[in-house]
XYZ file of C-alpha atoms in Angstrom:
728
model
C 151.972 -137.343 135.174
C 148.361 -137.277 136.527
C 149.453 -140.201 138.693
C 152.166 -138.035 140.260
C 149.628 -135.284 140.869
C 147.164 -137.531 142.657
C 149.875 -139.240 144.669
C 151.013 -135.791 145.825
C 147.461 -134.823 146.745
C 147.020 -138.017 148.737
C 150.309 -137.439 150.526
C 149.442 -133.824 151.375
C 146.096 -134.841 152.888
C 147.833 -137.090 155.405
C 149.913 -134.262 156.862
C 149.586 -133.391 160.510
C 151.157 -130.382 162.139
C 154.231 -131.001 164.249
C 153.970 -129.850 167.836
C 156.755 -127.461 168.807
C 157.794 -126.921 172.378
C 157.403 -123.373 173.662
C 160.380 -121.064 173.231
C 160.060 -119.643 176.717
C 161.529 -116.229 177.362
C 163.006 -115.017 174.100
C 165.339 -112.692 175.939
C 167.052 -115.723 177.487
C 167.342 -117.597 174.189
C 168.214 -114.608 172.008
C 171.677 -114.812 170.480
C 172.515 -118.163 172.067
C 174.303 -119.227 168.873
C 175.926 -115.842 168.190
C 179.448 -114.751 169.120
C 178.113 -111.480 170.477
C 179.493 -109.065 173.064
C 178.590 -111.303 175.997
C 180.444 -114.254 174.438
C 183.422 -112.058 173.560
C 183.706 -110.868 177.154
C 183.732 -114.480 178.254
C 186.117 -115.965 175.675
C 188.403 -113.100 174.562
C 191.256 -111.361 176.299
C 190.604 -107.731 177.247
C 193.008 -106.619 174.501
C 191.257 -108.685 171.843
C 187.822 -107.563 173.010
C 188.761 -103.864 172.819
C 190.273 -104.318 169.371
C 187.157 -106.022 167.997
C 184.943 -103.296 169.474
C 187.201 -100.669 167.921
C 186.946 -102.393 164.541
C 183.162 -102.465 164.785
C 182.581 -98.892 165.921
C 185.597 -96.999 164.550
C 186.474 -99.167 161.569
C 190.022 -99.778 162.822
C 191.988 -102.729 161.466
C 192.808 -105.767 163.577
C 196.444 -106.892 163.334
C 197.389 -110.532 162.963
C 198.468 -110.982 166.608
C 195.064 -109.836 167.849
C 193.359 -111.893 165.138
C 195.043 -114.984 166.552
C 193.643 -114.156 169.993
C 190.149 -113.622 168.584
C 190.329 -116.867 166.610
C 191.390 -118.800 169.698
C 188.491 -117.421 171.729
C 186.032 -117.952 168.886
C 187.207 -121.554 168.483
C 186.873 -122.257 172.199
C 183.320 -120.946 172.185
C 182.397 -122.831 169.003
C 183.755 -126.125 170.329
C 181.874 -125.616 173.595
C 178.701 -125.297 171.487
C 179.372 -128.559 169.655
C 180.698 -127.044 166.416
C 183.006 -129.240 164.352
C 183.640 -126.999 161.321
C 184.050 -123.349 160.383
C 183.257 -121.473 157.181
C 183.531 -118.036 155.661
C 179.889 -117.142 154.925
C 179.634 -114.749 151.983
C 177.314 -113.297 149.344
C 178.496 -113.932 145.764
C 176.628 -112.315 142.889
C 174.372 -115.361 142.516
C 171.826 -113.775 144.854
C 172.300 -116.555 147.414
C 174.823 -117.194 150.184
C 177.899 -119.400 149.846
C 180.097 -121.376 152.205
C 182.938 -123.894 152.188
C 183.344 -125.879 155.417
C 186.687 -126.765 157.001
C 187.057 -128.858 160.130
C 188.698 -127.601 163.342
C 191.219 -130.335 162.695
C 194.882 -130.730 161.842
C 197.659 -133.292 162.176
C 200.834 -132.531 164.131
C 204.244 -133.660 162.798
C 204.236 -136.563 165.248
C 200.903 -137.787 163.867
C 198.710 -136.608 166.726
C 195.433 -134.802 165.949
C 194.400 -131.414 167.282
C 191.672 -128.800 166.899
C 193.135 -125.863 164.993
C 191.814 -122.435 164.020
C 194.053 -119.374 163.892
C 193.968 -115.737 162.903
C 194.960 -116.553 159.326
C 191.884 -118.761 158.916
C 189.656 -116.173 160.598
C 190.747 -113.118 158.643
C 191.082 -114.486 155.120
C 190.280 -117.559 153.035
C 190.682 -118.416 149.373
C 187.654 -120.300 148.059
C 187.742 -121.405 144.423
C 186.064 -118.436 142.718
C 186.055 -119.779 139.168
C 182.365 -120.682 139.052
C 180.936 -117.559 140.683
C 179.634 -114.736 138.451
C 182.233 -112.012 137.952
C 180.847 -109.993 135.062
C 184.175 -110.039 133.250
C 186.301 -108.864 136.192
C 188.315 -112.059 135.884
C 188.728 -115.005 133.525
C 187.090 -118.304 134.396
C 190.446 -120.079 134.514
C 191.727 -117.567 137.063
C 190.245 -119.033 140.210
C 191.624 -116.782 142.914
C 189.045 -115.005 145.005
C 189.362 -113.994 148.641
C 186.925 -113.844 151.511
C 187.805 -111.373 154.254
C 186.277 -111.224 157.753
C 183.661 -108.544 158.423
C 183.865 -107.972 162.214
C 180.798 -105.674 162.146
C 178.576 -108.727 161.620
C 179.045 -111.279 164.417
C 179.973 -114.895 163.775
C 177.288 -117.473 164.508
C 176.829 -121.218 164.731
C 174.393 -122.918 162.414
C 173.999 -126.629 163.024
C 177.601 -127.720 163.711
C 179.396 -124.990 161.758
C 180.883 -121.700 162.916
C 179.846 -119.183 160.226
C 182.012 -116.079 159.808
C 180.391 -113.288 157.721
C 182.846 -112.054 155.094
C 183.216 -109.951 151.993
C 184.272 -111.615 148.730
C 186.760 -109.927 146.394
C 188.752 -110.828 143.297
C 192.512 -111.338 143.248
C 192.719 -107.812 141.814
C 190.693 -106.347 144.685
C 187.332 -105.678 143.007
C 184.147 -106.732 144.787
C 182.657 -110.038 143.678
C 179.789 -109.779 146.127
C 177.000 -107.549 147.420
C 178.423 -107.000 150.922
C 181.611 -105.096 150.036
C 179.766 -102.327 148.115
C 177.185 -102.138 150.910
C 179.872 -101.626 153.557
C 181.424 -98.861 151.460
C 178.028 -97.189 150.992
C 177.358 -97.356 154.724
C 180.744 -95.773 155.395
C 179.970 -93.002 152.899
C 176.574 -92.199 154.424
C 178.089 -92.315 157.923
C 180.682 -89.682 157.016
C 178.241 -87.439 155.140
C 175.399 -87.698 157.684
C 177.719 -87.178 160.653
C 178.980 -83.940 159.144
C 175.433 -82.646 158.706
C 174.222 -83.932 162.094
C 176.960 -81.923 163.799
C 175.195 -78.729 162.702
C 172.649 -79.656 165.354
C 174.633 -81.701 167.887
C 178.420 -81.523 168.132
C 178.456 -84.736 170.180
C 177.487 -86.915 167.201
C 180.446 -89.033 166.121
C 178.781 -91.697 163.968
C 175.564 -92.213 161.997
C 174.150 -95.654 161.251
C 171.776 -96.585 158.457
C 169.049 -98.796 159.909
C 166.914 -101.339 158.074
C 163.781 -103.239 158.924
C 162.662 -105.615 156.188
C 159.269 -107.319 155.866
C 159.604 -110.786 154.353
C 156.580 -112.099 152.434
C 156.487 -115.710 151.243
C 154.213 -118.592 150.234
C 154.059 -122.018 151.826
C 152.996 -124.937 149.646
C 152.932 -128.588 150.628
C 156.251 -130.121 149.587
C 154.689 -133.007 147.678
C 152.395 -130.680 145.735
C 155.236 -128.284 144.891
C 157.443 -131.138 143.694
C 154.660 -132.382 141.447
C 154.979 -129.171 139.413
C 157.929 -129.037 137.026
C 157.651 -125.257 136.724
C 157.596 -124.575 140.475
C 160.589 -126.845 141.004
C 162.678 -125.382 138.181
C 161.648 -121.715 138.072
C 159.994 -120.921 141.408
C 156.705 -119.926 139.737
C 153.797 -121.547 137.916
C 154.158 -120.972 134.171
C 150.670 -122.349 133.500
C 147.605 -122.783 135.669
C 143.970 -121.791 135.428
C 142.819 -119.461 138.203
C 141.064 -121.058 141.138
C 137.362 -120.146 141.414
C 138.183 -118.860 144.889
C 141.317 -116.836 145.291
C 141.704 -113.783 147.505
C 138.424 -112.078 146.563
C 136.909 -112.419 150.028
C 140.020 -111.188 151.865
C 139.319 -113.967 154.345
C 142.928 -115.101 154.582
C 144.434 -111.694 155.392
C 145.259 -111.454 159.123
C 143.107 -114.546 159.638
C 143.750 -117.358 162.113
C 147.094 -118.920 161.241
C 146.569 -122.584 160.217
C 147.928 -125.019 162.869
C 150.453 -126.612 160.532
C 151.766 -123.209 159.462
C 151.870 -122.015 163.064
C 154.066 -124.995 163.935
C 156.410 -124.030 161.109
C 156.464 -120.407 162.308
C 157.146 -121.399 165.906
C 159.988 -123.668 164.874
C 161.396 -120.935 162.626
C 161.185 -118.280 165.333
C 162.953 -120.536 167.801
C 165.862 -121.026 165.408
C 165.927 -117.327 164.488
C 166.004 -116.286 168.130
C 169.045 -118.479 168.800
C 170.746 -116.976 165.738
C 170.106 -113.425 166.945
C 167.569 -112.591 164.223
C 165.054 -110.396 166.085
C 161.855 -111.631 164.402
C 158.827 -110.038 165.998
C 155.755 -110.018 163.728
C 153.992 -112.870 161.909
C 150.648 -112.986 160.099
C 148.648 -114.263 157.147
C 149.051 -112.119 154.038
C 146.416 -111.338 151.395
C 146.786 -114.307 149.048
C 145.920 -117.882 150.088
C 148.904 -119.659 151.647
C 150.854 -116.375 151.738
C 152.456 -115.162 154.973
C 154.772 -112.485 156.338
C 157.295 -112.040 159.106
C 159.175 -108.930 160.162
C 161.967 -108.212 162.647
C 162.954 -105.346 164.900
C 165.043 -102.700 163.096
C 168.817 -103.252 163.062
C 171.943 -101.660 161.656
C 171.672 -102.126 157.881
C 174.650 -104.449 157.302
C 173.604 -106.803 160.087
C 169.979 -106.622 158.951
C 170.965 -107.654 155.422
C 172.959 -110.610 156.763
C 170.052 -111.629 158.948
C 167.613 -111.564 156.047
C 169.838 -113.804 153.932
C 170.358 -116.160 156.854
C 166.624 -116.166 157.512
C 165.849 -117.290 153.961
C 168.353 -120.144 154.270
C 166.853 -121.189 157.595
C 163.284 -120.891 156.289
C 163.944 -123.361 153.509
C 165.338 -125.924 155.936
C 162.566 -125.473 158.524
C 159.932 -125.607 155.767
C 161.352 -128.905 154.549
C 161.215 -130.222 158.117
C 157.499 -129.444 158.167
C 156.918 -130.882 154.666
C 156.480 -127.454 153.075
C 158.182 -125.737 150.180
C 158.734 -122.048 150.851
C 158.353 -119.863 147.748
C 160.272 -116.581 147.629
C 159.483 -115.847 143.980
C 157.819 -112.439 143.622
C 154.912 -113.856 141.598
C 154.598 -117.628 141.962
C 150.886 -117.602 141.090
C 149.018 -115.543 138.512
C 145.834 -113.741 139.471
C 146.676 -113.262 143.156
C 149.096 -111.063 145.076
C 152.802 -111.618 144.746
C 155.406 -111.178 147.465
C 157.595 -108.211 148.296
C 160.198 -107.328 150.883
C 159.513 -103.773 152.027
C 162.747 -102.100 153.133
C 162.135 -99.641 155.984
C 165.144 -97.327 156.130
C 166.290 -94.575 158.440
C 169.425 -92.970 159.900
C 170.349 -93.025 163.588
C 173.159 -91.350 165.516
C 175.473 -92.880 168.089
C 173.739 -90.561 170.580
C 170.510 -92.509 170.114
C 168.592 -90.106 167.840
C 166.571 -91.183 164.797
C 167.350 -88.435 162.282
C 164.055 -89.031 160.467
C 161.965 -88.691 163.594
C 160.545 -85.254 164.514
C 161.540 -83.886 167.896
C 160.071 -81.735 170.633
C 161.860 -78.491 169.746
C 162.221 -76.365 166.580
C 165.945 -77.187 166.449
C 165.279 -80.937 166.514
C 162.618 -80.494 163.861
C 164.982 -78.499 161.676
C 167.355 -81.461 161.934
C 164.505 -83.786 160.969
C 163.555 -81.594 157.986
C 167.170 -81.457 156.857
C 167.485 -85.223 156.547
C 163.894 -85.608 155.341
C 164.238 -83.116 152.476
C 167.715 -84.324 151.521
C 166.422 -87.888 151.197
C 163.623 -86.673 148.927
C 166.128 -84.726 146.855
C 168.428 -87.755 146.582
C 165.606 -89.984 145.347
C 164.490 -87.320 142.877
C 167.995 -86.955 141.440
C 168.722 -90.670 141.219
C 165.263 -92.217 140.814
C 166.422 -94.353 137.875
C 169.245 -95.856 139.922
C 166.853 -96.710 142.744
C 164.547 -98.393 140.214
C 167.512 -100.371 138.855
C 168.319 -101.654 142.354
C 165.077 -103.656 142.481
C 165.131 -104.913 138.889
C 165.032 -108.658 138.241
C 163.283 -111.105 135.958
C 161.064 -112.301 138.799
C 160.222 -108.848 140.191
C 159.146 -107.692 136.718
C 156.062 -109.892 137.157
C 155.102 -108.045 140.351
C 155.887 -104.357 139.819
C 152.815 -102.532 138.622
C 150.452 -105.391 139.482
C 147.530 -104.711 141.798
C 149.419 -105.353 145.020
C 152.757 -103.723 144.214
C 154.010 -100.220 143.452
C 154.545 -99.236 139.812
C 157.898 -99.044 138.056
C 157.706 -95.230 138.198
C 159.525 -93.978 141.303
C 157.625 -91.430 143.394
C 157.502 -90.402 147.054
C 154.444 -90.239 149.312
C 154.815 -88.004 152.383
C 151.208 -87.239 153.360
C 149.152 -84.058 153.255
C 150.457 -82.524 156.486
C 154.126 -82.793 155.586
C 153.351 -81.553 152.079
C 151.860 -78.438 153.674
C 155.023 -77.966 155.757
C 157.204 -78.165 152.649
C 154.923 -75.745 150.838
C 155.420 -73.288 153.710
C 159.181 -73.714 153.601
C 159.179 -73.213 149.847
C 158.139 -69.610 150.459
C 161.114 -68.785 152.697
C 162.902 -65.614 151.593
C 166.221 -65.886 149.839
C 169.120 -64.764 151.999
C 168.663 -63.499 155.532
C 165.300 -64.082 157.219
C 163.267 -61.313 158.801
C 162.504 -61.572 162.553
C 158.842 -62.183 161.697
C 159.733 -64.976 159.309
C 161.991 -66.642 161.877
C 159.218 -66.515 164.450
C 156.684 -67.895 161.996
C 158.971 -70.766 161.023
C 159.902 -71.710 164.569
C 156.465 -71.394 166.119
C 153.986 -72.300 163.412
C 155.832 -74.367 160.797
C 158.833 -76.217 162.204
C 157.736 -76.067 165.827
C 154.444 -77.896 165.282
C 155.685 -80.865 163.279
C 155.323 -83.396 166.141
C 151.685 -82.384 166.565
C 150.726 -82.588 162.904
C 152.594 -85.862 162.439
C 150.378 -87.589 164.982
C 148.809 -90.519 163.084
C 150.248 -89.135 159.861
C 151.361 -92.542 158.651
C 148.396 -93.208 156.386
C 149.208 -95.834 153.801
C 149.479 -95.346 150.057
C 150.131 -98.873 148.847
C 150.870 -97.687 145.313
C 153.782 -95.510 146.434
C 157.219 -97.038 145.791
C 158.895 -94.837 148.409
C 156.756 -93.609 151.294
C 157.444 -91.753 154.515
C 155.727 -93.566 157.373
C 156.298 -91.459 160.462
C 159.979 -91.938 161.310
C 161.372 -93.821 158.320
C 161.089 -94.222 154.569
C 159.614 -97.443 153.262
C 160.943 -98.726 149.946
C 158.145 -100.975 148.759
C 159.301 -102.174 145.361
C 161.971 -104.565 146.684
C 161.236 -108.141 145.608
C 160.760 -110.939 148.102
C 163.866 -112.865 147.042
C 166.068 -109.812 146.445
C 169.226 -109.389 148.489
C 168.513 -106.189 150.453
C 172.159 -105.213 150.003
C 171.458 -104.082 146.435
C 168.782 -101.437 147.151
C 170.492 -100.462 150.412
C 173.789 -99.858 148.611
C 172.098 -97.563 146.095
C 169.949 -95.725 148.647
C 172.770 -95.047 151.089
C 175.101 -93.980 148.279
C 172.700 -91.419 146.818
C 171.824 -90.053 150.266
C 175.538 -89.783 151.089
C 176.125 -87.829 147.882
C 173.163 -85.545 148.564
C 174.186 -84.805 152.155
C 177.741 -84.095 151.006
C 176.481 -81.566 148.458
C 174.097 -80.061 151.020
C 176.864 -79.434 153.534
C 179.023 -77.752 150.898
C 176.180 -75.394 149.958
C 175.333 -74.550 153.571
C 178.986 -73.918 154.441
C 179.319 -71.513 151.503
C 176.306 -69.509 152.695
C 177.694 -69.373 156.234
C 181.324 -68.631 155.361
C 180.943 -66.393 152.318
C 177.446 -64.895 152.581
C 177.442 -64.301 156.318
C 174.196 -66.178 156.961
C 173.512 -67.782 160.304
C 173.382 -71.553 160.361
C 169.570 -71.786 160.529
C 169.164 -69.255 157.723
C 171.651 -71.095 155.538
C 169.910 -74.427 156.144
C 166.486 -72.955 155.358
C 167.785 -71.341 152.173
C 169.257 -74.552 150.808
C 166.252 -76.647 151.840
C 163.962 -74.182 150.081
C 165.734 -74.774 146.769
C 165.703 -78.556 147.243
C 161.978 -78.508 147.946
C 161.397 -76.626 144.694
C 163.662 -78.737 142.509
C 162.475 -82.112 143.869
C 158.759 -81.355 143.752
C 158.179 -83.606 140.742
C 159.006 -86.787 142.712
C 156.274 -86.155 145.316
C 152.964 -87.794 144.473
C 150.020 -88.492 146.755
C 147.594 -90.213 144.379
C 146.905 -93.609 142.811
C 149.989 -94.958 141.077
C 148.137 -97.495 138.929
C 146.145 -95.263 136.594
C 147.065 -94.128 133.108
C 146.597 -90.572 134.350
C 149.642 -90.949 136.607
C 151.713 -92.402 133.787
C 150.873 -89.366 131.658
C 151.586 -87.043 134.587
C 154.889 -88.804 135.309
C 155.873 -88.370 131.674
C 155.091 -84.666 131.934
C 157.234 -84.482 135.078
C 160.048 -86.255 133.185
C 160.156 -89.179 135.602
C 161.494 -92.416 134.165
C 159.246 -95.404 133.567
C 161.580 -98.339 133.007
C 159.060 -101.167 132.885
C 161.433 -104.109 132.605
C 164.849 -105.184 133.833
C 166.899 -104.655 130.632
C 165.600 -101.069 130.462
C 166.150 -100.425 134.161
C 169.735 -101.733 134.247
C 171.014 -99.378 131.542
C 171.434 -96.495 134.003
C 173.997 -98.379 136.101
C 176.838 -97.507 133.725
C 175.693 -94.035 132.722
C 178.242 -91.213 133.046
C 176.373 -89.812 136.069
C 176.307 -93.184 137.827
C 179.989 -93.846 137.248
C 180.883 -90.418 138.652
C 178.568 -90.860 141.648
C 179.976 -94.205 142.773
C 183.563 -93.123 142.150
C 183.129 -89.917 144.172
C 181.499 -91.757 147.064
C 184.131 -94.520 146.983
C 181.476 -97.231 146.720
C 182.172 -98.929 143.383
C 184.711 -98.487 140.610
C 183.825 -98.342 136.928
C 185.078 -101.910 136.531
C 182.858 -103.121 139.381
C 179.772 -101.283 138.114
C 180.128 -102.676 134.607
C 180.713 -106.144 136.033
C 177.645 -105.963 138.274
C 175.542 -104.773 135.342
C 176.840 -107.661 133.233
C 175.998 -110.154 135.987
C 172.472 -108.752 136.382
C 171.848 -108.909 132.632
C 173.193 -112.449 132.536
C 170.923 -113.504 135.396
C 167.928 -112.011 133.578
C 168.795 -113.894 130.377
C 169.255 -117.200 132.180
C 165.979 -116.864 134.111
C 163.923 -116.214 130.970
C 165.855 -118.883 129.084
C 165.163 -121.498 131.758
C 161.488 -120.563 131.909
C 161.237 -120.890 128.134
C 162.845 -124.323 128.162
C 160.656 -125.559 131.015
C 157.527 -124.208 129.344
C 158.458 -125.950 126.104
C 158.920 -129.244 127.945
C 155.584 -128.855 129.717
C 153.779 -128.201 126.438
C 155.381 -130.947 124.354
C 155.713 -133.675 126.978
C 152.667 -133.109 129.179
C 149.997 -130.679 127.969
C 149.662 -131.802 124.339
C 149.782 -135.539 125.236
C 147.070 -134.989 127.894
C 144.934 -133.139 125.349
C 145.376 -135.921 122.796
C 144.421 -138.573 125.380
C 141.228 -136.662 126.082
C 140.591 -136.348 122.359
C 140.869 -140.112 122.016
C 138.367 -140.650 124.851
C 135.932 -138.262 123.189
C 136.449 -139.892 119.793
C 135.784 -143.314 121.275
C 132.614 -141.974 122.888
C 131.408 -140.397 119.623
C 132.256 -143.574 117.711
C 130.209 -145.643 120.174
C 127.249 -143.282 119.885
C 127.424 -143.552 116.114
C 127.240 -147.339 116.340
C 124.122 -147.065 118.495
C 122.311 -144.117 116.883
C 123.628 -144.192 113.359
C 123.225 -140.923 111.446
C 121.330 -139.424 114.396
C 124.417 -139.631 116.601
C 125.377 -136.033 115.782
C 122.431 -134.740 117.792
C 123.400 -136.855 120.780
C 127.144 -136.159 120.465
C 126.913 -132.456 119.698
C 128.635 -131.385 122.949
C 131.389 -133.952 122.588
C 132.077 -132.887 119.016
C 132.165 -129.233 120.083
C 134.698 -129.994 122.818
C 136.731 -132.064 120.369
C 136.876 -129.111 118.018
C 137.914 -126.712 120.791
C 140.607 -129.048 122.093
C 141.938 -129.488 118.581
C 142.092 -125.749 117.993
C 143.978 -125.181 121.253
C 146.446 -127.976 120.438
C 147.192 -126.343 117.095
C 147.632 -122.913 118.690
C 149.756 -124.013 121.645
C 152.030 -126.057 119.367
C 152.393 -123.133 116.944
C 153.139 -120.606 119.710
C 155.640 -122.905 121.425
C 157.470 -123.525 118.156
C 157.668 -119.781 117.562
C 158.865 -119.162 121.108
C 161.679 -121.680 120.698
C 162.737 -120.103 117.402
C 162.793 -116.667 119.071
C 164.892 -118.104 121.888
C 167.384 -119.563 119.436
C 167.710 -116.198 117.687
C 168.276 -114.470 121.024
C 170.942 -117.010 121.977
C 172.866 -116.077 118.848
C 173.436 -112.535 120.076
C 176.822 -111.762 121.571
C 176.143 -108.577 123.549
C 174.414 -109.156 126.899
C 172.269 -106.023 126.685
C 171.021 -106.938 123.198
C 170.395 -110.541 124.224
C 168.491 -109.460 127.350
C 166.325 -107.110 125.291
C 165.649 -109.886 122.782
C 164.597 -112.272 125.546
C 162.428 -109.549 127.072
C 160.771 -108.312 123.887
C 160.797 -111.366 121.606
C 160.747 -114.462 123.842
C 158.945 -113.555 127.046
C 155.723 -112.270 125.345
C 155.051 -115.814 124.155
C 154.791 -117.057 127.745
C 151.407 -115.469 128.383
C 150.064 -116.493 124.977
C 151.077 -120.111 125.583
C 149.693 -119.960 129.092
C 146.331 -118.746 127.787
C 146.021 -121.767 125.502
C 147.129 -124.139 128.263
C 144.663 -122.700 130.763
C 141.822 -123.088 128.286
C 142.806 -126.728 127.812
C 142.892 -127.184 131.590
C 139.270 -126.028 131.769
C 138.205 -128.430 128.993
C 140.153 -131.599 129.783
C 138.847 -134.091 132.347
C 140.291 -133.462 135.807
C 141.756 -136.961 136.129
C 143.775 -136.461 132.931
C 145.273 -133.059 133.678
C 148.971 -133.558 134.463
C 149.684 -130.620 136.773
C 148.547 -129.930 140.306
C 145.918 -127.201 140.034
C 145.759 -123.797 141.699
C 142.887 -124.803 143.978
C 145.028 -127.692 145.214
C 148.251 -125.708 145.620
C 146.665 -122.717 147.327
C 144.147 -124.308 149.638
C 145.912 -127.394 150.947
C 146.529 -126.654 154.648
């Protein structure tokens, strides 16, 4: 194994960065491989074009005749771009994307060949669904699952394949993916937000949820990554002594991008631009060999698709540049992990960001309405929002020094807190003329002024308002954004629905004017959601005690966090909003628990193999070298050899003690894993893996890392942190 390590090091040192030709004007390259509006105008009939636009903006169905026209135009464009195959591109509950390629090819009865692609192939396919997670929705032997075209996310060409974004559902109609629930949640928030927005502007006909994600990742030389069994199998290092130099000096953050990495980034951006992914920002992150990229905000469904596509593309481009890209939330201990901040807002079809203050009191009242309702939604359903970011890998990151804690809270800044405090004192019922004047002139009217530069950062806040959007910071770097976006848009939809009902009652039955009714309801929401607002440090024990006093949940691990998904309140919420049925919710919970179990199980097996087959043998080899040295000294010095060999004997004793301990702990870990495997219920098994198996990982790691410090460098089997993190 040391031979593999040193071969990898030698290979990595020979790397040279690949020169990438300049992209040129991005505006000219953008969307080149996307069947966007420009391509549709060129390749579709007027009738087909109008029908697709209607499906995108009004949600109208496309009949089979029109689908045939769209398919014909899409095929013509794809063939002109050199495509040979097509696929329905979907998001099963594995957390990754899936695709099955079919050629634009068929045989006529007379034996002649032709390129074929019709409406039937565009609208629906039937991939074999037997091996995708279903959470009990269907039996393994029942293979039927259907992919159905999502016209709101444009088709694109990747390599030589036309990719058609689709949902994935079971034969019985339940969602087997993350996209279908997201689309339902976006529809729910559109309806609810449009109804509320029309209080302020009757011209609003549609509201879009927008998303801007920030993708953090590590780049490690491919040879070095492949030399580590744990990185290859689990995405993170299960053992590894900290490098003497890590991120203490903050010299990597926003530093000069290494030439080899810059070549990778340039190549990636070129491919992203052609695929219509609007990447804009790139920089070094805090940890060594950690980087980030971020796009321009987009409609949430398209943004989710683009993030998943980006991760697929990143892995291929990284391989081209002899890198391995690591999306695991905590691939290295002792340094920052990686997140995927989700920046969320709501925008109208009239071009207004509903979470952006305006220039008039009326526009600011609209802003406050959506601002306060979002806070109220998060306060009511904070456990659900926590569950949406739960995973075995993200558990390593949440609550660490660079990530928000597992307790959900909202940071809005001092100035906006003062505004809410003022609104909290609004009189119940009708407002006096003086109070109306005060609100319009001195409270609501001055929001744009006080919000100037009011986007100060609180990096410990899981959910922060940053000027014209909310930033959900707990999302893990490899998480499908569809999961948190489905939850967030669902709870906001529910809250806005309830808000409108309350306001309408005050207007219709109490005789209040619209502004008075809105202020009255907002006042109560501000009072009842006060506990979720927190401006301080989220890491300290003081906050944990304060959160307990406020009755905020603190679900520290995935099995705890996932329990809320099937609570009575959750089932009622998703049913009322039409987002997920009880069957779907229970299935998704089962899939998430299963994924957690498998991740911990795999890590335990890999760790056991590393200990038994690599770490202990390396320690014994070093023992033998030391014993041979001591034996030789004894031959030369006789009884006096103990004075000369004191250090060697001390190291021998330490190595021996660590071998005993690491063997004992690994044996116990395997026994605990076997006991957990014997449990039938997924929730019980997940808890057993969390509470009885996983705690051994750190104990075993501690013994391994101590051995790494003692054993000669040329005998240690695994590529070290200083080699993984500082190879450029």
